[in-house]
C-alpha cells in the first residue's frame, strides 16, 4: 500500500485549521453519498470505547509512575520500540500518514470517501475502532506487561523510561484523546436523538445539529488520524530531530466543537423533554386521569413548580389554595383572556350565587359539589395585564378560584388542543373523574341560567325539547319568531282581550327598549317584542286551539308510557299557559332565545316594565336582565293580583274530548262526552 510519506509535498496540501466550518462542510458533504452500508455501530462503539478508555487509564497510571521514577532513575536512558502489526486498511492509512495537519487532512478526506455510504455516526465510530486497535496495541499489551514486571521488580524499566522521556507530550496526547472521545459520545447521543422519530418542526434545534454533524465528524476523524501517527512517534527514538508534536490548535478546536455541539444537544433534549412531558400530560387528561386533581395538576402545574399553592387562589379571599381543593368536585373551567369577558363573569357569578343557596340535587349531581375555576390566558403577563387581573378580582369578588398569572406553555398548548380553545371565552365542565361532560356550558347557562343545572350536554337537549311544543306553534303562526329566538335576544310575547292593557303594555315595552340602550352597562342587552295577533287577529284562536289540543295529546302519550320526564314538564307548562290566558288584563311570556324565563300576569308584567328605574341598578351589579326582571316581578306580583281568587270554567274545543262516561239516564244507555273542565285555584284555602 502506498503511503503518504512518499506522496505529495505539504505545499500542495491544505491545513484544515485554516478552513472555516462552511468550507469543511462543503468538502465533507461531497464525500457523503447515502446510508446504504450497515454496521453494528452500537457494538463497535462499545468495544472501541472500552479499549480506548482503558488505554487512557493505563496511560494516566504510567505517567504518574514515570513521574515518580524520574527522580530515582534520572540518569538511565533505555530505548525501546514497539510496533504492532495486523492493521486494517483504515488503521494502515492512519499509521502511514505523514506528520502534519496537511497530510492528516488528506487522509481524512480519503477515509470519508471510502465511508461515503455509511451514516455520519458510523463513519466516526469505524475510525474510532481503527484508532482503538492501534492505541490498544501500543498501550494495553506491552505496558501492562511491563507494569506487571514493575510490580515484581524494578530491574526492567525500559518501557516506563521511554514514556518518561515523552512525559509532557504523552500527557497532552492523552488529553486530546479524552476530548475526541467526548466528541464521539456527543455523536452517539446525536444519533440517539435523531433516531427517536421527532419532527424537526417540533425539535427545531435538530436542524442546527444536522448542519453541524458533518463538520463534527470530520474533526473527530481528523483527530484520530493525527493521534494514530503520534503513537508511532512514542515508540521511535526520542532523540529524533524534527519529531512532530500535536498542535495546541487541537484542544482549542475540540473545546469549541464540544461547547457548541453540547449546547445544541442539550437544547434538543429539552425540546424533546417538553414533547414527552406534553404527551404524558395529555395522556393523563384524556385517558388515564380518573381523578380531577390529577387532571388539573397535569393541566396547570408546571414541572418546576412543585407547590400548587403558587398557582391557585380563592377569588373571594385572594388566599392561595392547594389543587386538592377540587378533590371529588365537578369543576366549571372558565378559560378566557382578560378582555371582553363581562358577560361570562356575570353568568358565572349568577351560577355561583345559586350554588350557594339551598342545596339541590339533580340526578345525583349536588350543588355543593360544584366549583368554578378561572384560567386566564394571555400572551405575556406584563405589568398592565397583572393590574387588569387584580382589578377584575377586586371588582367581581365571589368564591370562584383563579389560576393567577398562568404562563405554563405546555398547559396553554393542552388547553388549546384538548378544549379547542381559540381565544373566545369558554366554560367546559369536568366531573370528579376528570372527564369532560360538556366542552362549553356557556350556551346552556346563557339560555337557561341555573335551570340548566348540572349543565351537561344532555341537559341542553332536555331543556330545548321542553319548550319545542311552544316554539313550534309560534313559528307556524309567524316565521319571524324563529329569527328572533335564533339571535338569543330577550323577547316579550304578549296578548289578551283587554285592548286598553294591550296599548298600555305596547307603549311601556317600547320605552323599555329605548331606556335599556342608555344604561351604559358592561354588556349589551337586546330586547324585542311580539304581540300575538297584531298583524292578523285570526291567528289568536288558532294558537289557543293548538295549545289546548296539545294538552290532550300529552295526557294520552303519558298514559301510553311515553317520555314522562319531558312530557310532564310540557304538560305542566301547557296548563300554566292556558290558565294565564284567563287573566282579564292580559298575559306576557319573557324568553331569552329558546329558553322561556317567565310566564307573567298582565298587570304585574306591565308594572315591572314601567318600573325599570327601580330595578335597573341590579344590572350594574352583574345580574342578568331576566334575573333582575323576574326578582322585581315576584316582589310586586301579589300586590297587583286580585285579592280573591275566582273559579273559572274553561271551555274545551270540540276536538278536546277528555273522556266518555255512560249517561245517568237508564233509559238512554248511550255514552256521554266530557267536554269541559273546571280549573279551581286553591290560594288561601285550608289544607
Tab-separated table of C-alpha atoms in Angstrom, residues 284-295 326-331 430-437:
chain	number	residue	atom	x	y	z
A	284	UNK	CA	-53.443	11.848	31.838
A	285	UNK	CA	-56.104	14.358	30.803
A	286	UNK	CA	-57.694	12.265	28.063
A	287	UNK	CA	-57.128	8.639	29.105
A	288	UNK	CA	-55.545	7.741	32.425
A	289	UNK	CA	-56.501	10.639	34.729
A	290	UNK	CA	-59.525	9.194	36.581
A	291	UNK	CA	-59.158	11.984	39.149
A	292	UNK	CA	-59.941	15.687	38.739
A	293	UNK	CA	-56.931	16.642	40.897
A	294	UNK	CA	-54.518	14.661	38.688
A	295	UNK	CA	-56.064	16.154	35.567
A	326	UNK	CA	-61.049	20.245	43.902
A	327	UNK	CA	-60.929	16.618	45.080
A	328	UNK	CA	-64.184	14.797	44.179
A	329	UNK	CA	-65.685	18.007	42.762
A	330	UNK	CA	-67.340	18.951	39.495
A	331	UNK	CA	-65.391	21.871	38.042
A	430	UNK	CA	-65.304	18.370	34.173
A	431	UNK	CA	-66.558	15.679	36.546
A	432	UNK	CA	-64.704	14.296	39.616
A	433	UNK	CA	-63.074	11.669	37.372
A	434	UNK	CA	-61.508	14.433	35.272
A	435	UNK	CA	-63.663	13.685	32.230
A	436	UNK	CA	-65.235	16.460	30.172
A	437	UNK	CA	-69.041	16.277	30.350
